[in-house]
């Protein structure tokens, strides 16, 4: 396998694709929203439970490519226990991480999410990695219908 | 098979000079991601031989000018080359006359032209149009738009698990309200070669015209519109090794003559006065505005190119390659071919267990292998098989067994990444 490929399909991603964390519907979720990428047919639904401003539980279900499933799995892991304000900050930072040519970000603080930085070099796959994040953003902005990446 | 046809096949195989053919396509000589390019996305668009590229270059360097309107030397030269290309297209599909060869921007434009001109002027509330479950979106949406405009209804012929049309269902959909049948000749998502002769005969028994979407057929097998007896035939230049931006609508003369113009503008008129405008004759009636002149001339050169090899030879070569690819791909653990019609062209759509097509596409690309992943503009086909997408390798006249071996090796690497 070439080095480049290793950069995109890192062990963390392959692992989170095979056994996604926080997978499945939360009964009695406070909010839920479907994200859809018409280009690849990826379809994920995000569920969140709040205590005031804090995300006490977050999960997703649906189907998609390895990048979009791993991204959703890693995202739910990263956001559990965060306030909505903190979550918005992570959303913005993550967006820069995967789209900026040379992000001025401390890669360390991303923890496992940093595994997704490699999509930057695969423009057609950025939408896969960002699908769940746009869905999250939609939820935080009060959108309750559905989100597409187009 | 008779001894004679066997003999013919034997000589065909001998005369197919694949080395020489590959040498004609400069783009194939490059490396992608450090690996020799293996181009297997011909269903999306085909590569261009030197002979086509040179003609484009020559046009822009030596005689670029507008057509049908200048008396100067360059314009006459451009007009001559443009009309010569139309004649090549006419001969290539064996149309009766050049008046029946309407130049468009592509298959999509050709189908929309028929929908908006023929369809809109003849269809009424309650009329029916028959299409199939395996159509490209460009042979679905124009008819849906027409249905909205006229109150006509769309009827869809289903397919079986192999990806073949269920002909009994087609027959039972034909009735007194049917006004048009629009069918893909070869499916871009499944590779199925449809029994278009039977489809046309059954429709004609009831006096119903048939449109064929030949986008995937014309580059891969001989097409004779008179033998087919189809009423409209549509295809694109860019899938036929010509430039992008060109397409053809063939139509039966009586139909084309009865149809009102679609788009108005220069070239499609004879006289314009504010109180009355008269339209030009066929085919110009349907050709408003400055066309892709270089593109059409280039498409003519592409037709010269494939004709010199021979469409029969190409079809034969590709079917052998398809048989080889089908055999070794079917043997890959966890891989399922989608579209296994008995009569198939060189399109291999596939899915892999627990691996999404997009991941396959990205990893293959890293090995220099270009394929397409997604719904291939045929979402209803994906729905039929209950899959979000497929990976698709589509063959052309310059592909080799070596290309297929590279594809298989790369697929095995996909399995390793996800093992
Ligand atoms: C079967 C079929 N029909 C129609 C089209 C549309 O062709 P174009 O985009 O050149 O108009 C395609 C191209 O993908 C096709 O494969």
Coordinates of C-alpha atoms and ligand atoms in Angstrom, one line a residue:
Chain A
X1 CA 0.0 0.0 0.0
X2 CA 1.3 3.5 -0.8
X3 CA 2.2 5.9 2.0
X4 CA -0.5 8.4 0.8
X5 CA -3.2 5.8 1.2
X6 CA -2.1 5.2 4.8
X7 CA -2.6 8.9 5.4
X8 CA -6.2 8.8 4.5
X9 CA -7.3 5.4 5.7
X10 CA -5.5 5.4 9.0
X11 CA -6.1 2.7 11.5
X12 CA -8.3 5.0 13.6
X13 CA -10.6 5.5 10.6
X14 CA -10.7 1.9 9.6
X15 CA -11.5 1.0 13.2
X16 CA -14.2 3.6 13.6
X17 CA -15.7 2.5 10.3
X18 CA -15.8 -1.1 11.3
X19 CA -17.1 -0.5 14.8
X20 CA -18.6 2.9 15.0
X21 CA -19.0 4.4 18.5
X22 CA -22.3 5.8 19.6
X23 CA -24.1 4.1 16.7
X24 CA -27.9 3.8 17.0
X25 CA -30.8 5.9 17.7
X26 CA -31.2 7.6 21.2
X27 CA -34.7 7.0 22.4
X28 CA -36.3 10.3 23.5
X29 CA -33.5 12.4 22.0
X30 CA -34.2 16.1 22.3
X31 CA -33.3 16.8 18.7
X32 CA -32.5 14.8 15.6
X33 CA -31.6 15.7 12.1
X34 CA -30.8 13.8 8.9
X35 CA -27.8 14.7 6.8
X36 CA -27.7 13.6 3.2
X37 CA -24.9 13.7 0.6
X38 CA -26.7 13.2 -2.8
X39 CA -23.4 12.7 -4.6
X40 CA -22.6 9.5 -2.8
X41 CA -25.9 8.6 -1.2
X42 CA -24.5 8.9 2.3
X43 CA -27.3 9.3 4.7
X44 CA -26.7 9.8 8.5
X45 CA -29.1 10.9 11.2
X46 CA -27.7 12.6 14.3
X47 CA -29.4 12.4 17.7
X48 CA -28.7 14.7 20.7
X49 CA -29.8 14.9 24.3
X50 CA -29.1 18.1 26.2
X51 CA -29.0 19.1 29.8
X52 CA -29.4 22.9 29.5
X53 CA -26.5 23.7 27.2
X54 CA -24.6 20.5 27.7
X55 CA -24.6 17.6 25.2
X56 CA -25.2 14.7 27.6
X57 CA -25.7 12.1 24.9
X58 CA -25.1 12.1 21.2
X59 CA -25.4 9.3 18.6
X60 CA -25.9 8.6 14.9
X61 CA -27.2 6.0 12.6
X62 CA -27.4 5.5 8.8
X63 CA -25.0 4.4 6.2
X64 CA -22.1 5.9 4.3
X65 CA -18.5 5.5 3.2
X66 CA -15.7 4.8 5.7
X67 CA -14.8 8.4 5.9
X68 CA -18.2 9.7 6.7
X69 CA -19.0 6.9 9.2
X70 CA -15.6 7.3 11.0
X71 CA -16.0 11.0 11.0
X72 CA -19.4 10.7 12.7
X73 CA -18.2 8.2 15.1
X74 CA -15.2 10.3 16.1
X75 CA -17.4 13.4 16.3
X76 CA -19.8 11.9 18.7
X77 CA -16.9 10.8 20.9
X78 CA -15.4 14.2 20.9
X79 CA -18.6 16.1 21.7
X80 CA -20.2 14.1 24.5
X81 CA -20.2 16.3 27.6
X82 CA -19.3 19.5 25.7
X83 CA -21.5 22.6 25.8
X84 CA -23.1 23.9 22.6
X85 CA -20.6 26.7 22.5
X86 CA -17.7 24.4 22.8
X87 CA -19.2 22.1 20.1
X88 CA -19.5 25.1 17.8
X89 CA -15.8 25.8 18.4
X90 CA -14.8 22.3 17.6
X91 CA -17.0 22.4 14.4
X92 CA -15.2 25.6 13.2
X93 CA -11.7 24.2 14.1
X94 CA -12.5 20.9 12.4
X95 CA -13.7 22.7 9.3
X96 CA -10.3 24.5 9.1
X97 CA -8.5 21.3 9.7
X98 CA -9.9 19.5 6.7
X99 CA -10.3 22.4 4.3
X100 CA -7.4 24.9 4.9
X101 CA -4.3 24.2 2.8
X102 CA -2.0 24.8 5.8
X103 CA -4.2 25.1 8.8
X104 CA -2.8 27.3 11.6
X105 CA -4.0 24.9 14.2
X106 CA -2.5 22.9 16.9
X107 CA -3.1 19.4 15.6
X108 CA -2.4 17.9 19.0
X109 CA -5.6 19.3 20.6
X110 CA -7.8 17.5 18.0
X111 CA -6.9 14.2 19.6
X112 CA -8.3 11.3 17.5
X113 CA -10.1 13.7 15.2
X114 CA -6.7 14.6 13.7
X115 CA -6.8 11.3 11.9
X116 CA -9.2 12.9 9.5
X117 CA -6.8 15.7 8.5
X118 CA -5.7 13.6 5.5
X119 CA -9.0 14.2 3.6
X120 CA -7.6 17.7 2.9
X121 CA -5.7 16.1 0.0
X122 CA -8.7 14.4 -1.4
X123 CA -11.1 17.2 -2.4
X124 CA -13.8 14.9 -3.5
X125 CA -13.9 13.3 -0.1
X126 CA -14.1 16.4 2.1
X127 CA -17.9 16.3 1.8
X128 CA -17.8 12.8 3.2
X129 CA -15.9 13.9 6.3
X130 CA -17.9 17.0 6.8
X131 CA -21.4 15.5 6.4
X132 CA -22.0 14.8 10.1
X133 CA -20.5 18.1 11.1
X134 CA -22.8 20.0 8.8
X135 CA -25.7 18.1 10.3
X136 CA -24.5 19.0 13.8
X137 CA -24.2 22.6 12.8
X138 CA -27.7 22.5 11.4
X139 CA -29.0 21.1 14.7
X140 CA -27.2 23.8 16.7
X141 CA -28.6 26.5 14.5
X142 CA -32.1 25.1 15.1
X143 CA -32.6 23.4 11.8
X144 CA -35.0 20.5 12.1
X145 CA -35.8 19.5 8.5
X146 CA -32.8 18.0 6.8
X147 CA -29.4 18.9 5.6
X148 CA -27.7 18.2 2.3
X149 CA -24.1 18.8 1.4
X150 CA -25.1 20.4 -1.9
Chain B
X1 CA -21.2 -20.3 -35.4
X2 CA -20.5 -21.0 -39.0
X3 CA -17.0 -21.6 -40.3
X4 CA -17.1 -18.4 -42.2
X5 CA -17.9 -16.2 -39.3
X6 CA -15.3 -18.0 -37.2
X7 CA -12.8 -17.2 -39.9
X8 CA -13.9 -13.6 -39.9
X9 CA -13.5 -13.4 -36.2
X10 CA -10.0 -14.8 -36.4
X11 CA -8.8 -12.3 -38.9
X12 CA -10.5 -9.5 -36.9
X13 CA -8.5 -10.4 -33.8
X14 CA -5.3 -10.5 -35.8
X15 CA -5.8 -7.1 -37.4
X16 CA -6.6 -5.3 -34.1
X17 CA -3.4 -3.5 -33.4
X18 CA -3.8 -2.6 -29.7
X19 CA -0.2 -1.2 -29.4
X20 CA -0.8 1.2 -32.3
X21 CA -4.2 2.2 -30.9
X22 CA -2.8 2.9 -27.4
X23 CA -0.1 4.9 -29.0
X24 CA -2.7 7.2 -30.6
X25 CA -3.9 8.4 -27.2
X26 CA -1.3 10.7 -25.6
X27 CA -3.2 11.0 -22.3
X28 CA -2.8 7.2 -21.6
X29 CA 1.0 7.6 -21.4
X30 CA 1.1 9.4 -18.1
X31 CA 1.5 8.4 -14.5
X32 CA -1.1 9.1 -11.9
X33 CA -0.1 9.1 -8.3
X34 CA 3.1 7.5 -9.4
X35 CA 1.5 4.6 -11.3
X36 CA 0.8 4.2 -15.0
X37 CA -2.7 5.5 -15.7
X38 CA -5.3 2.8 -16.1
X39 CA -8.3 4.6 -17.5
X40 CA -11.6 2.7 -16.9
X41 CA -14.1 5.6 -16.8
X42 CA -15.0 5.6 -20.4
X43 CA -18.7 5.5 -19.7
X44 CA -18.3 9.0 -18.3
X45 CA -16.2 10.3 -21.1
X46 CA -13.7 8.7 -23.5
X47 CA -10.1 9.9 -24.2
X48 CA -9.2 11.6 -27.4
X49 CA -6.8 10.2 -30.0
X50 CA -4.0 12.4 -31.5
X51 CA -6.0 12.5 -34.7
X52 CA -8.8 14.4 -33.0
X53 CA -6.6 16.7 -31.0
X54 CA -4.7 17.7 -34.1
X55 CA -7.9 18.6 -35.9
X56 CA -8.9 20.9 -33.1
X57 CA -5.5 22.5 -33.0
X58 CA -5.5 23.0 -36.8
X59 CA -9.0 24.5 -36.7
X60 CA -8.0 27.1 -34.1
X61 CA -4.6 27.9 -35.7
X62 CA -5.6 28.0 -39.3
X63 CA -9.3 28.6 -40.0
X64 CA -11.3 29.5 -36.9
X65 CA -14.3 31.5 -38.1
X66 CA -18.1 31.4 -38.0
X67 CA -20.0 29.1 -40.3
X68 CA -22.9 29.6 -42.7
X69 CA -22.5 33.4 -42.7
X70 CA -19.2 34.5 -44.2
X71 CA -18.1 34.9 -47.8
X72 CA -14.5 35.1 -46.7
X73 CA -12.1 32.2 -47.2
X74 CA -11.8 31.1 -43.6
X75 CA -15.5 31.0 -43.1
X76 CA -16.0 28.9 -46.2
X77 CA -13.3 26.5 -45.1
X78 CA -14.9 26.2 -41.6
X79 CA -18.4 25.7 -43.1
X80 CA -17.0 23.1 -45.4
X81 CA -15.3 21.2 -42.6
X82 CA -18.4 21.5 -40.3
X83 CA -20.7 20.1 -43.0
X84 CA -18.2 17.4 -43.9
X85 CA -18.4 16.3 -40.3
X86 CA -22.2 16.1 -40.6
X87 CA -21.9 13.9 -43.6
X88 CA -19.5 11.6 -41.7
X89 CA -22.0 11.3 -38.9
X90 CA -24.8 10.5 -41.4
X91 CA -22.7 7.8 -43.0
X92 CA -21.6 6.5 -39.6
X93 CA -25.1 5.8 -38.4
X94 CA -26.4 5.2 -41.9
X95 CA -29.0 7.9 -41.9
X96 CA -30.9 8.5 -45.2
X97 CA -29.9 12.2 -45.5
X98 CA -27.9 14.9 -43.8
X99 CA -31.1 16.7 -43.2
X100 CA -31.8 14.1 -40.5
X101 CA -28.6 14.8 -38.6
X102 CA -29.2 17.6 -36.2
X103 CA -26.1 18.7 -34.3
X104 CA -26.7 19.5 -30.6
X105 CA -24.5 19.9 -27.5
X106 CA -25.0 16.3 -26.4
X107 CA -27.3 13.4 -25.7
X108 CA -29.0 15.5 -23.0
X109 CA -29.8 18.3 -25.4
X110 CA -31.0 15.9 -28.1
X111 CA -33.5 14.3 -25.7
X112 CA -34.7 17.7 -24.4
X113 CA -35.2 18.8 -28.0
X114 CA -37.5 15.9 -28.8
X115 CA -39.4 16.4 -25.5
X116 CA -39.9 20.1 -25.9
X117 CA -40.5 20.2 -29.7
X118 CA -42.1 16.8 -30.6
X119 CA -43.5 16.1 -27.1
X120 CA -44.9 19.5 -26.3
X121 CA -46.6 20.0 -29.7
X122 CA -48.3 16.6 -29.7
X123 CA -48.9 15.3 -26.2
X124 CA -52.1 16.0 -24.2
X125 CA -53.6 15.3 -20.8
X126 CA -53.8 11.6 -20.2
X127 CA -51.3 10.6 -22.9
X128 CA -48.5 8.2 -21.9
X129 CA -44.8 8.0 -22.4
X130 CA -43.0 4.8 -21.7
X131 CA -39.4 4.7 -20.4
X132 CA -37.5 2.1 -18.4
X133 CA -36.2 1.6 -14.9
X134 CA -32.6 1.7 -16.2
X135 CA -32.7 5.1 -17.8
X136 CA -30.0 7.8 -17.3
X137 CA -31.5 10.8 -15.6
X138 CA -31.3 12.6 -19.0
X139 CA -33.9 10.2 -20.3
X140 CA -36.1 10.6 -17.3
X141 CA -36.2 14.2 -16.3
X142 CA -37.0 15.8 -19.7
X143 CA -40.1 13.5 -19.9
X144 CA -41.1 14.4 -16.3
X145 CA -40.9 18.1 -17.2
X146 CA -43.0 17.4 -20.3
X147 CA -45.5 15.5 -18.2
X148 CA -45.8 18.5 -15.9
X149 CA -46.3 20.8 -18.9
X150 CA -48.9 18.6 -20.7
X151 CA -50.6 16.5 -18.1
X152 CA -49.2 13.3 -19.8
X153 CA -48.1 10.4 -17.6
X154 CA -44.8 8.5 -17.4
X155 CA -44.9 4.7 -17.4
X156 CA -41.8 2.7 -16.4
X157 CA -40.8 -0.7 -17.6
X158 CA -39.2 -2.7 -14.7
X159 CA -36.0 -4.8 -14.9
X160 CA -35.2 -8.2 -13.5
X161 CA -32.4 -9.0 -11.1
X162 CA -29.9 -9.4 -13.9
X163 CA -30.7 -5.9 -15.1
X164 CA -32.7 -6.9 -18.2
X165 CA -36.0 -5.3 -19.2
X166 CA -39.0 -7.4 -18.5
X167 CA -40.5 -7.5 -22.0
X168 CA -43.9 -8.8 -20.9
X169 CA -44.3 -5.8 -18.7
X170 CA -43.3 -3.6 -21.6
X171 CA -45.9 -5.2 -23.8
X172 CA -48.6 -4.8 -21.2
X173 CA -47.7 -1.1 -20.8
X174 CA -48.2 -0.3 -24.5
X175 CA -51.8 0.9 -25.2
X176 CA -53.9 3.4 -27.1
X177 CA -52.7 6.2 -24.9
X178 CA -49.0 5.6 -25.4
X179 CA -47.5 8.4 -27.5
X180 CA -43.8 7.7 -27.3
X181 CA -41.3 5.1 -26.1
X182 CA -37.9 6.4 -24.9
X183 CA -35.3 3.7 -24.1
X184 CA -31.6 3.5 -23.5
X185 CA -29.8 1.3 -26.1
X186 CA -27.0 0.3 -23.7
X187 CA -27.4 1.0 -20.0
X188 CA -24.5 3.1 -18.5
X189 CA -25.1 1.8 -15.0
X190 CA -25.6 -1.9 -15.8
X191 CA -24.1 -2.5 -19.3
X192 CA -27.3 -4.2 -20.5
X193 CA -27.8 -4.2 -24.3
X194 CA -31.5 -3.8 -24.7
X195 CA -33.5 -5.7 -27.3
X196 CA -34.2 -2.5 -29.2
X197 CA -35.3 -4.2 -32.4
X198 CA -38.1 -5.9 -30.5
X199 CA -38.9 -2.8 -28.5
X200 CA -39.3 -0.8 -31.8
X201 CA -41.3 -3.5 -33.6
X202 CA -43.8 -3.8 -30.7
X203 CA -44.2 0.0 -30.6
X204 CA -44.5 0.4 -34.3
X205 CA -47.3 -2.3 -34.4
X206 CA -49.3 0.3 -32.6
X207 CA -47.9 3.3 -34.6
X208 CA -45.9 4.6 -31.6
X209 CA -42.6 6.3 -32.3
X210 CA -39.4 5.2 -30.4
X211 CA -36.5 7.3 -29.2
X212 CA -33.2 5.5 -28.4
X213 CA -30.6 7.0 -26.1
X214 CA -27.5 5.7 -27.8
X215 CA -24.9 7.5 -25.6
X216 CA -23.3 4.3 -24.5
X217 CA -23.9 2.3 -27.7
X218 CA -22.4 4.4 -30.5
X219 CA -18.8 4.1 -29.1
X220 CA -19.0 0.3 -28.8
X221 CA -21.0 -1.3 -31.6
X222 CA -22.2 -0.6 -35.1
X223 CA -25.4 1.4 -35.2
X224 CA -27.6 1.6 -38.3
X225 CA -30.6 3.8 -37.7
X226 CA -32.4 2.6 -40.8
X227 CA -31.9 -1.1 -39.9
X228 CA -33.1 -0.3 -36.4
X229 CA -36.0 1.7 -37.8
X230 CA -36.0 3.9 -34.7
X231 CA -37.7 7.3 -34.9
X232 CA -35.1 9.2 -33.0
X233 CA -31.5 8.3 -32.0
X234 CA -29.4 10.4 -29.6
X235 CA -25.8 10.4 -28.8
X236 CA -22.8 12.5 -27.6
X237 CA -19.5 13.1 -29.3
X238 CA -17.4 13.1 -26.2
X239 CA -18.1 9.4 -25.4
X240 CA -17.1 8.6 -29.0
X241 CA -13.5 9.9 -28.6
X242 CA -14.6 13.3 -29.8
X243 CA -14.5 16.7 -28.0
X244 CA -17.1 17.6 -25.3
X245 CA -19.9 19.8 -26.2
X246 CA -21.2 18.0 -29.3
X247 CA -24.1 15.6 -29.8
X248 CA -26.4 14.3 -32.4
X249 CA -30.1 13.9 -32.8
X250 CA -31.1 11.7 -35.7
X251 CA -34.8 11.7 -36.6
X252 CA -37.1 10.3 -39.2
X253 CA -37.7 13.0 -41.8
X254 CA -41.5 13.2 -41.6
X255 CA -41.3 13.6 -37.8
X256 CA -38.6 16.3 -37.9
X257 CA -40.5 18.2 -40.6
X258 CA -43.7 18.2 -38.6
X259 CA -41.9 19.4 -35.4
X260 CA -41.8 23.1 -34.5
X261 CA -38.4 24.6 -33.7
X262 CA -37.3 24.4 -30.1
X263 CA -34.8 27.3 -29.6
X264 CA -35.0 30.5 -31.7
X265 CA -32.1 32.5 -32.9
X266 CA -29.6 32.9 -35.7
X267 CA -29.1 30.2 -38.3
X268 CA -32.5 28.5 -37.7
X269 CA -34.4 31.1 -39.6
X270 CA -34.8 32.0 -43.3
X271 CA -36.3 35.5 -42.9
X272 CA -37.0 37.5 -39.9
X273 CA -39.5 40.4 -39.9
X274 CA -41.2 41.8 -36.9
X275 CA -44.6 40.7 -38.2
X276 CA -43.4 37.3 -39.4
X277 CA -40.4 35.0 -39.3
X278 CA -40.0 32.0 -41.5
X279 CA -37.8 29.0 -40.4
X280 CA -34.9 27.4 -42.1
X281 CA -35.1 23.9 -43.6
X282 CA -33.9 20.8 -41.9
X283 CA -31.5 20.3 -40.2
X284 CA -30.9 24.0 -39.5
X285 CA -34.4 24.6 -38.2
X286 CA -33.2 23.0 -35.0
X287 CA -29.7 24.6 -34.8
X288 CA -30.0 28.0 -33.3
X289 CA -26.9 30.1 -32.6
X290 CA -23.2 29.4 -33.1
X291 CA -22.5 25.8 -32.5
X292 CA -19.4 24.1 -31.2
X293 CA -17.7 24.3 -34.6
X294 CA -14.4 22.9 -33.6
X295 CA -16.1 20.2 -31.5
X296 CA -18.2 19.0 -34.5
X297 CA -15.2 18.9 -36.8
X298 CA -13.4 17.0 -34.1
X299 CA -16.3 14.5 -33.7
X300 CA -16.0 14.0 -37.5
X301 CA -12.3 13.1 -37.0
X302 CA -13.2 10.8 -34.1
X303 CA -15.7 9.0 -36.5
X304 CA -12.9 8.7 -39.1
X305 CA -10.7 7.2 -36.3
X306 CA -13.1 4.5 -35.1
X307 CA -14.3 3.7 -38.7
X308 CA -10.7 3.0 -39.7
X309 CA -10.5 0.4 -36.9
X310 CA -14.0 -0.8 -37.7
X311 CA -16.9 -0.8 -35.3
X312 CA -17.3 -4.6 -35.7
X313 CA -13.7 -5.1 -34.7
X314 CA -14.1 -2.8 -31.7
X315 CA -17.3 -4.6 -30.5
X316 CA -15.6 -7.9 -30.9
X317 CA -12.4 -6.8 -29.1
X318 CA -14.4 -5.3 -26.2
X319 CA -16.6 -8.3 -25.8
X320 CA -13.6 -10.5 -25.3
X321 CA -12.2 -8.1 -22.8
X322 CA -15.5 -8.0 -21.0
X323 CA -15.6 -11.8 -20.8
X324 CA -12.1 -11.8 -19.3
X325 CA -12.9 -9.1 -16.8
X326 CA -16.2 -10.7 -15.8
X327 CA -14.5 -14.0 -15.1
X328 CA -11.7 -12.7 -12.9
X329 CA -13.8 -10.1 -11.1
X330 CA -16.5 -12.6 -10.3
X331 CA -13.8 -14.7 -8.6
X332 CA -12.9 -11.9 -6.1
X333 CA -14.1 -12.7 -2.7
X334 CA -16.8 -10.3 -1.4
X335 CA -17.3 -8.6 -4.8
X336 CA -20.7 -8.6 -6.5
X337 CA -21.3 -7.5 -10.1
X338 CA -24.4 -5.4 -10.5
X339 CA -25.8 -5.9 -13.9
X340 CA -25.3 -9.4 -15.3
X341 CA -27.5 -9.4 -18.4
X342 CA -27.0 -12.1 -21.0
X343 CA -26.4 -9.5 -23.6
X344 CA -24.0 -7.0 -22.1
X345 CA -21.5 -4.3 -23.2
X346 CA -18.2 -3.4 -21.5
X347 CA -19.5 -2.0 -18.3
X348 CA -18.7 -3.6 -14.9
X349 CA -20.6 -2.1 -12.1
X350 CA -19.8 -3.7 -8.7
X351 CA -20.1 -3.5 -5.0
X352 CA -18.0 -5.0 -2.3
X353 CA -19.1 -6.4 1.0
X354 CA -18.8 -3.8 3.8
X355 CA -16.8 -1.4 1.7
X356 CA -18.4 1.7 0.3
X357 CA -17.9 2.4 -3.4
X358 CA -16.3 5.8 -2.7
X359 CA -13.6 4.2 -0.6
X360 CA -13.0 1.8 -3.4
X361 CA -12.7 4.7 -5.9
X362 CA -10.3 6.7 -3.8
X363 CA -8.0 3.7 -3.2
X364 CA -8.1 2.6 -6.8
X365 CA -7.1 6.2 -7.8
X366 CA -4.1 5.9 -5.6
X367 CA -3.1 2.9 -7.7
X368 CA -3.5 4.9 -10.9
X369 CA -6.8 3.2 -11.7
X370 CA -9.6 5.7 -12.7
X371 CA -13.1 4.4 -12.3
X372 CA -16.4 6.0 -11.4
X373 CA -18.2 5.6 -8.2
X374 CA -21.7 6.9 -7.3
X375 CA -25.2 6.5 -8.8
X376 CA -24.1 7.1 -12.4
X377 CA -27.0 9.5 -12.9
X378 CA -29.3 6.5 -12.6
X379 CA -30.7 6.8 -9.1
X380 CA -33.7 4.5 -9.8
X381 CA -31.3 1.7 -10.7
X382 CA -29.6 2.1 -7.3
X383 CA -33.0 2.1 -5.6
X384 CA -33.9 -1.1 -7.6
X385 CA -30.9 -2.9 -6.1
X386 CA -31.2 -1.2 -2.7
X387 CA -27.7 0.2 -2.8
X388 CA -26.5 3.8 -2.5
X389 CA -23.9 3.6 -5.2
X390 CA -21.7 1.3 -7.2
X391 CA -18.1 1.3 -8.4
X392 CA -18.0 1.1 -12.2
X393 CA -15.2 0.2 -14.6
X394 CA -16.2 0.9 -18.2
X395 CA -14.1 -0.3 -21.1
X396 CA -13.1 1.3 -24.4
X397 CA -11.3 0.3 -27.5
X398 CA -7.9 1.0 -26.0
X399 CA -8.2 -1.0 -22.8
X400 CA -6.3 -4.2 -22.4
X401 CA -6.1 -7.4 -20.2
X402 CA -3.2 -5.7 -18.5
X403 CA -5.6 -2.9 -17.4
X404 CA -8.0 -5.4 -16.0
X405 CA -5.2 -7.1 -14.1
X406 CA -4.2 -3.7 -12.6
X407 CA -7.8 -3.1 -11.6
X408 CA -8.0 -6.5 -9.9
X409 CA -4.7 -5.9 -8.1
X410 CA -5.9 -2.6 -6.9
X411 CA -9.2 -4.1 -5.7
X412 CA -7.2 -6.6 -3.7
X413 CA -5.4 -3.7 -2.1
X414 CA -8.8 -2.2 -1.2
X415 CA -9.6 -5.4 0.7
X416 CA -6.2 -5.2 2.5
X417 CA -6.9 -1.7 3.7
X418 CA -10.2 -2.8 5.2
X419 CA -9.1 -6.2 6.3
Ligands
LIG1 C1 -27.0 6.3 -21.2 C2 -26.7 7.8 -21.1 N1 -27.6 8.7 -21.6 C3 -27.3 10.0 -21.6 C4 -26.1 10.5 -21.1 C5 -25.9 12.0 -21.1 O1 -25.0 12.4 -22.0 P1 -24.4 13.8 -22.0 O2 -24.1 14.2 -20.6 O3 -23.2 13.8 -22.9 O4 -25.5 14.7 -22.6 C6 -25.2 9.6 -20.7 C7 -23.9 10.1 -20.1 O5 -23.5 9.9 -19.0 C8 -25.4 8.2 -20.7 O6 -24.5 7.3 -20.2

